[in-house]
Tab-separated table of C-alpha atoms (C1' of nucleotides) in Angstrom:
chain	number	residue	atom	x	y	z
W	1	MET	CA	-5.999	-12.286	-11.938
W	2	ASN	CA	-8.567	-9.639	-11.357
W	3	LYS	CA	-12.210	-10.168	-12.079
W	4	ASN	CA	-12.848	-7.177	-14.277
W	5	ALA	CA	-10.288	-8.223	-16.808
W	6	GLN	CA	-12.160	-11.469	-17.188
W	7	GLN	CA	-15.440	-9.687	-17.675
W	8	LEU	CA	-13.895	-7.699	-20.442
W	9	LEU	CA	-13.126	-10.782	-22.427
W	10	LYS	CA	-16.664	-10.621	-23.738
W	11	GLY	CA	-16.777	-10.696	-27.467
W	12	SER	CA	-13.118	-11.307	-27.975
W	13	ILE	CA	-12.990	-15.051	-27.566
W	14	ASN	CA	-13.790	-15.568	-31.225
W	15	ALA	CA	-10.957	-13.269	-32.177
W	16	VAL	CA	-8.508	-15.236	-30.067
W	17	ILE	CA	-9.670	-18.554	-31.482
W	18	LEU	CA	-9.422	-17.401	-35.083
W	19	LYS	CA	-6.058	-15.780	-34.569
W	20	LEU	CA	-4.495	-18.811	-32.943
W	21	LEU	CA	-5.918	-21.190	-35.530
W	22	SER	CA	-4.817	-18.945	-38.367
W	23	GLN	CA	-1.235	-19.479	-37.325
W	24	THR	CA	-1.188	-22.976	-35.859
W	25	GLU	CA	-3.177	-25.112	-38.312
W	26	ARG	CA	-5.002	-27.049	-35.613
W	27	MET	CA	-5.459	-26.908	-31.862
W	28	TYR	CA	-7.682	-28.511	-29.248
W	29	GLY	CA	-9.687	-26.686	-26.637
W	30	TYR	CA	-7.534	-27.310	-23.623
W	31	GLU	CA	-4.509	-26.321	-25.656
W	32	ILE	CA	-6.090	-22.973	-26.495
W	33	CYS	CA	-6.750	-22.265	-22.824
W	34	GLN	CA	-3.147	-23.003	-21.943
W	35	LYS	CA	-1.741	-21.065	-24.872
W	36	VAL	CA	-3.633	-17.919	-23.877
W	37	LYS	CA	-2.470	-18.216	-20.298
W	38	GLU	CA	1.076	-18.701	-21.483
W	39	MET	CA	1.090	-15.869	-24.030
W	40	THR	CA	-0.252	-13.387	-21.499
W	41	HIS	CA	1.845	-14.630	-18.586
W	42	GLY	CA	-1.267	-15.723	-16.767
W	43	GLU	CA	-3.028	-12.396	-17.022
W	44	LEU	CA	-5.702	-13.521	-19.413
W	45	ARG	CA	-7.704	-16.675	-19.080
W	46	ILE	CA	-10.334	-18.163	-21.290
W	47	THR	CA	-12.622	-20.256	-19.158
W	48	GLU	CA	-13.755	-23.572	-20.524
W	49	GLY	CA	-17.369	-22.611	-19.955
W	50	ALA	CA	-16.885	-19.830	-22.469
W	51	LEU	CA	-14.490	-21.553	-24.836
W	52	TYR	CA	-16.317	-24.773	-25.625
W	53	PRO	CA	-19.633	-23.138	-26.502
W	54	ALA	CA	-17.730	-20.678	-28.705
W	55	LEU	CA	-15.906	-23.493	-30.491
W	56	HIS	CA	-19.117	-25.422	-30.994
W	57	LYS	CA	-20.787	-22.379	-32.438
W	58	LEU	CA	-17.992	-21.689	-34.908
W	59	GLU	CA	-18.104	-25.336	-35.899
W	60	GLY	CA	-21.852	-25.117	-36.361
W	61	GLU	CA	-21.362	-22.111	-38.612
W	62	GLY	CA	-18.954	-24.107	-40.740
W	63	ILE	CA	-15.983	-21.870	-40.014
W	64	LEU	CA	-14.176	-24.600	-38.110
W	65	THR	CA	-13.865	-28.308	-38.743
W	66	THR	CA	-12.863	-30.967	-36.256
W	67	GLN	CA	-10.988	-34.217	-36.012
W	68	THR	CA	-11.216	-36.274	-32.869
W	69	GLU	CA	-8.259	-38.377	-31.828
W	70	VAL	CA	-7.282	-40.329	-28.754
W	71	VAL	CA	-3.914	-39.394	-27.322
W	72	ASP	CA	-2.553	-41.091	-24.213
W	73	GLY	CA	-5.935	-42.624	-23.569
W	74	ARG	CA	-7.661	-39.241	-23.544
W	75	ALA	CA	-9.936	-37.896	-26.265
W	76	ARG	CA	-8.830	-34.769	-28.053
W	77	LYS	CA	-10.905	-32.730	-30.429
W	78	TYR	CA	-8.753	-30.790	-32.838
W	79	TYR	CA	-10.183	-27.677	-34.405
W	80	SER	CA	-8.982	-26.060	-37.592
W	81	ILE	CA	-10.236	-23.410	-39.961
W	82	ALA	CA	-12.206	-25.017	-42.776
W	83	ASN	CA	-10.374	-24.920	-46.087
W	84	ASP	CA	-12.999	-22.870	-47.845
W	85	GLN	CA	-13.272	-20.456	-44.902
W	86	GLN	CA	-9.734	-19.155	-44.697
W	87	GLY	CA	-10.698	-15.890	-46.341
W	88	ASN	CA	-13.748	-15.582	-44.165
W	89	ALA	CA	-11.662	-16.060	-41.049
W	90	VAL	CA	-9.139	-13.488	-42.196
W	91	ASP	CA	-11.946	-11.001	-42.776
W	92	ARG	CA	-13.435	-11.585	-39.358
W	93	LEU	CA	-10.095	-11.119	-37.712
W	94	ALA	CA	-9.362	-7.946	-39.624
W	95	MET	CA	-12.718	-6.569	-38.555
W	96	ILE	CA	-12.074	-7.336	-34.924
W	97	GLN	CA	-8.577	-5.917	-35.041
W	98	ASN	CA	-9.928	-2.765	-36.627
W	99	PHE	CA	-12.414	-2.468	-33.812
W	100	LEU	CA	-9.701	-2.819	-31.199
W	101	ASN	CA	-7.618	-0.196	-32.936
W	102	GLN	CA	-10.553	2.188	-32.856
W	103	LEU	CA	-11.002	1.477	-29.193
W	104	GLN	CA	-7.334	2.155	-28.540
W	105	LEU	CA	-7.822	5.463	-30.336
W	106	ILE	CA	-10.080	6.456	-27.488
W	107	LEU	CA	-8.387	4.735	-24.596
W	108	GLU	CA	-4.757	5.327	-25.397
W	109	PRO	CA	-4.416	8.246	-27.740
W	110	LYS	CA	-0.721	7.872	-28.422
W	111	ASP	CA	1.183	7.730	-31.647
W	112	LEU	CA	1.756	4.070	-32.202
W	113	ILE	CA	4.414	3.018	-34.640
W	114	SER	CA	4.178	-0.652	-35.433
W	115	ILE	CA	7.221	-2.483	-36.605
W	116	PRO	CA	6.329	-5.914	-37.984
W	117	VAL	CA	8.469	-8.674	-36.526
W	118	LYS	CA	10.508	-9.464	-39.648
K	1	MET	CA	-20.686	0.209	-39.794
K	2	ASN	CA	-20.551	-3.511	-39.680
K	3	LYS	CA	-22.460	-5.447	-37.111
K	4	ASN	CA	-19.655	-7.487	-35.619
K	5	ALA	CA	-17.684	-4.462	-34.564
K	6	GLN	CA	-20.691	-3.322	-32.587
K	7	GLN	CA	-21.061	-6.673	-30.886
K	8	LEU	CA	-17.485	-6.488	-29.755
K	9	LEU	CA	-18.083	-3.345	-27.797
K	10	LYS	CA	-19.236	-5.521	-24.955
K	11	GLY	CA	-17.496	-4.722	-21.759
K	12	SER	CA	-15.698	-1.697	-23.077
K	13	ILE	CA	-18.395	0.929	-22.672
K	14	ASN	CA	-17.355	1.550	-19.091
K	15	ALA	CA	-13.791	2.042	-20.207
K	16	VAL	CA	-14.802	4.605	-22.778
K	17	ILE	CA	-16.965	6.492	-20.305
K	18	LEU	CA	-14.254	6.634	-17.670
K	19	LYS	CA	-11.569	7.616	-20.132
K	20	LEU	CA	-13.565	10.471	-21.621
K	21	LEU	CA	-14.649	11.753	-18.229
K	22	SER	CA	-11.115	11.533	-16.903
K	23	GLN	CA	-10.030	14.063	-19.466
K	24	THR	CA	-13.060	16.269	-19.935
K	25	GLU	CA	-14.338	16.970	-16.431
K	26	ARG	CA	-18.007	16.548	-17.349
K	27	MET	CA	-20.055	15.322	-20.281
K	28	TYR	CA	-23.652	14.431	-20.999
K	29	GLY	CA	-24.862	11.225	-22.580
K	30	TYR	CA	-25.588	12.453	-26.040
K	31	GLU	CA	-22.238	14.201	-26.087
K	32	ILE	CA	-20.459	10.944	-25.302
K	33	CYS	CA	-22.193	9.218	-28.193
K	34	GLN	CA	-21.156	11.969	-30.593
K	35	LYS	CA	-17.629	12.132	-29.275
K	36	VAL	CA	-17.054	8.429	-29.835
K	37	LYS	CA	-18.424	8.644	-33.345
K	38	GLU	CA	-16.200	11.612	-34.050
K	39	MET	CA	-13.027	10.158	-32.536
K	40	THR	CA	-13.356	6.957	-34.518
K	41	HIS	CA	-14.512	8.593	-37.743
K	42	GLY	CA	-17.863	6.920	-37.454
K	43	GLU	CA	-16.469	3.424	-37.076
K	44	LEU	CA	-17.483	2.923	-33.469
K	45	ARG	CA	-20.855	3.785	-32.054
K	46	ILE	CA	-22.179	3.544	-28.579
K	47	THR	CA	-25.895	3.037	-28.744
K	48	GLU	CA	-28.091	4.896	-26.313
K	49	GLY	CA	-29.677	1.636	-25.211
K	50	ALA	CA	-26.279	0.599	-23.929
K	51	LEU	CA	-24.944	3.946	-22.800
K	52	TYR	CA	-27.697	5.175	-20.516
K	53	PRO	CA	-27.983	1.983	-18.471
K	54	ALA	CA	-24.203	1.992	-18.126
K	55	LEU	CA	-24.182	5.608	-16.930
K	56	HIS	CA	-26.987	4.944	-14.480
K	57	LYS	CA	-25.150	1.984	-13.105
K	58	LEU	CA	-21.909	3.880	-12.590
K	59	GLU	CA	-23.912	6.620	-10.917
K	60	GLY	CA	-25.585	4.062	-8.697
K	61	GLU	CA	-22.187	2.726	-7.732
K	62	GLY	CA	-21.130	6.197	-6.700
K	63	ILE	CA	-18.373	6.444	-9.300
K	64	LEU	CA	-20.154	9.189	-11.198
K	65	THR	CA	-22.153	12.166	-10.004
K	66	THR	CA	-24.626	14.191	-12.025
K	67	GLN	CA	-25.892	17.706	-12.420
K	68	THR	CA	-28.974	18.332	-14.490
K	69	GLU	CA	-29.280	21.605	-16.353
K	70	VAL	CA	-31.595	22.998	-18.981
K	71	VAL	CA	-29.803	24.275	-22.041
K	72	ASP	CA	-31.737	25.762	-24.954
K	73	GLY	CA	-34.956	24.417	-23.527
K	74	ARG	CA	-33.639	20.860	-23.423
K	75	ALA	CA	-32.641	18.969	-20.322
K	76	ARG	CA	-29.059	17.879	-20.036
K	77	LYS	CA	-27.637	15.539	-17.471
K	78	TYR	CA	-23.956	16.101	-16.953
K	79	TYR	CA	-21.871	13.252	-15.604
K	80	SER	CA	-18.539	13.597	-13.912
K	81	ILE	CA	-16.257	11.387	-11.885
K	82	ALA	CA	-17.000	11.807	-8.188
K	83	ASN	CA	-14.266	13.681	-6.359
K	84	ASP	CA	-13.478	10.837	-4.023
K	85	GLN	CA	-13.472	8.329	-6.879
K	86	GLN	CA	-10.774	9.742	-9.091
K	87	GLY	CA	-8.301	7.126	-7.946
K	88	ASN	CA	-10.836	4.383	-8.325
K	89	ALA	CA	-11.572	5.462	-11.886
K	90	VAL	CA	-7.885	5.569	-12.724
K	91	ASP	CA	-7.466	2.050	-11.380
K	92	ARG	CA	-10.394	0.734	-13.379
K	93	LEU	CA	-9.047	2.302	-16.519
K	94	ALA	CA	-5.565	0.969	-15.977
K	95	MET	CA	-6.996	-2.500	-15.505
K	96	ILE	CA	-8.966	-2.297	-18.705
K	97	GLN	CA	-6.043	-0.935	-20.653
K	98	ASN	CA	-3.865	-3.731	-19.333
K	99	PHE	CA	-6.441	-6.215	-20.518
K	100	LEU	CA	-6.489	-4.718	-23.977
K	101	ASN	CA	-2.723	-4.798	-24.138
K	102	GLN	CA	-2.750	-8.471	-23.244
K	103	LEU	CA	-5.314	-9.094	-25.939
K	104	GLN	CA	-3.185	-7.248	-28.458
K	105	LEU	CA	-0.329	-9.511	-27.435
K	106	ILE	CA	-2.322	-12.362	-28.918
K	107	LEU	CA	-4.006	-10.632	-31.808
K	108	GLU	CA	-1.250	-8.451	-33.106
K	109	PRO	CA	2.087	-9.752	-31.950
K	110	LYS	CA	4.136	-6.886	-33.298
K	111	ASP	CA	6.743	-4.741	-31.649
K	112	LEU	CA	4.865	-1.649	-30.639
K	113	ILE	CA	6.826	1.445	-29.791
K	114	SER	CA	4.632	4.040	-28.203
K	115	ILE	CA	5.617	7.657	-28.369
K	116	PRO	CA	3.546	9.774	-25.978
K	117	VAL	CA	2.028	12.812	-27.666
K	118	LYS	CA	4.111	15.455	-25.907
X	1	DA	C1'	-45.385	21.684	-42.354
X	2	DT	C1'	-42.354	18.111	-42.022
X	3	DT	C1'	-38.166	16.267	-41.086
X	4	DT	C1'	-33.808	16.187	-38.749
X	5	DA	C1'	-31.028	16.991	-34.719
X	6	DT	C1'	-30.742	17.203	-29.870
X	7	DA	C1'	-31.377	14.827	-25.381
X	8	DC	C1'	-33.257	12.005	-22.261
X	9	DA	C1'	-35.007	7.155	-21.083
X	10	DT	C1'	-36.817	2.237	-20.889
X	11	DC	C1'	-37.993	-2.464	-22.441
X	12	DC	C1'	-37.232	-6.922	-24.636
X	13	DA	C1'	-34.784	-10.414	-26.856
X	14	DA	C1'	-30.456	-12.285	-27.901
X	15	DA	C1'	-25.860	-13.124	-26.917
X	16	DT	C1'	-22.140	-13.845	-23.834
X	17	DC	C1'	-19.780	-14.812	-19.733
X	18	DT	C1'	-18.760	-16.825	-14.914
X	19	DT	C1'	-19.263	-20.268	-11.801
X	20	DA	C1'	-20.290	-24.628	-10.754
X	21	DT	C1'	-20.733	-29.163	-11.871
X	22	DG	C1'	-19.930	-33.489	-14.221
X	23	DT	C1'	-17.346	-37.467	-16.618
X	24	DA	C1'	-13.083	-39.854	-17.426
X	25	DT	C1'	-8.148	-40.934	-17.783
X	26	DT	C1'	-3.270	-40.282	-16.526
X	27	DA	C1'	0.395	-38.353	-13.660
X	28	DT	C1'	2.005	-36.879	-9.421
X	29	DT	C1'	2.277	-36.454	-4.689
X	30	DT	C1'	1.735	-38.027	-0.061
L	1	DA	C1'	-1.893	-47.416	-1.949
L	2	DA	C1'	-4.651	-43.479	-1.829
L	3	DA	C1'	-5.489	-38.900	-2.736
L	4	DT	C1'	-4.760	-35.011	-5.409
L	5	DA	C1'	-3.545	-32.554	-9.587
L	6	DA	C1'	-3.420	-32.281	-14.433
L	7	DT	C1'	-5.415	-33.324	-18.779
L	8	DA	C1'	-9.565	-33.017	-21.743
L	9	DC	C1'	-14.053	-32.892	-22.826
L	10	DA	C1'	-18.881	-30.862	-21.871
L	11	DT	C1'	-23.266	-28.620	-20.075
L	12	DA	C1'	-26.459	-25.924	-17.121
L	13	DA	C1'	-27.978	-21.993	-14.289
L	14	DG	C1'	-27.858	-17.352	-13.446
L	15	DA	C1'	-26.131	-12.721	-14.188
L	16	DT	C1'	-24.698	-9.178	-17.149
L	17	DT	C1'	-24.476	-6.740	-21.278
L	18	DT	C1'	-25.789	-5.212	-25.629
L	19	DG	C1'	-28.616	-3.969	-29.852
L	20	DG	C1'	-32.715	-2.479	-31.606
L	21	DA	C1'	-37.005	-0.683	-31.016
L	22	DT	C1'	-39.717	2.543	-29.039
L	23	DG	C1'	-41.081	6.588	-26.551
L	24	DT	C1'	-41.178	11.659	-24.950
L	25	DA	C1'	-40.016	16.357	-25.882
L	26	DT	C1'	-37.900	20.610	-27.787
L	27	DA	C1'	-35.282	23.284	-31.308
L	28	DA	C1'	-33.505	23.839	-35.813
L	29	DA	C1'	-33.560	23.163	-40.584
L	30	DT	C1'	-35.755	22.186	-44.841
DNA sequence: ATTTATACATCCAAATCTTATGTATTATTT
DNA sequence: AAATAATACATAAGATTTGGATGTATAAAT
């Protein structure tokens, strides 16, 4: 993986967290790291030094709630979107996606036809 | 413009600069600001406090060269991609675009069919 | 005459990221 | 059996980046 791609991740970690949690109910930190690696075939990596502070911040803001469990002798901290924050999370995501679309407008000025998967 | 979209710009200013200069030969700072506003219908803004340091840095790295001219009594500093750095700039851009595509893979997992504009 | 637009630039504070480091348990390899 | 890798959390230091404020200066518009 190249370094610059990593650098670029700035600002988008929250988007990734919210997106994944909006479709998976609950996940733990390590799981999020792995999922991102897997989904991007290893081309994108969220470092733990960036992820955990981001998770803690979202928790502190009340967007995420946590449940800690012990699985196979190891502690796991599951994060999920707080019940009363679903709408909030959706709004944040929409905002971020809009931003990325605007950016694409500049970087890749093609006609993009999106066909929803079912 | 909402605040969060601004925040997200982190890391992508260089991409915007390189992209615009790769297709316009030369531009000056203020022009870049206006162009971005225009292309995104006012939804994305590059602030001068972010743009000028970024331009200076790219110049310092030898990626960009400048010519200063006085137009209508006002100084203008034109930036262009250095002749021997065209390839470099293309590589940087490709890297950034790849990153964004990976991010889209997570954020908007749709089938995207791109049809180049002619 | 005053405000807005053009055009440059810098500084500071806040936010974010990378890298490194640390703890601890379980699984795998040697 | 011992060492390494994987799992899973977390924090701290330092670097980079950005937003917002501020500043200079000229031309155009009100």
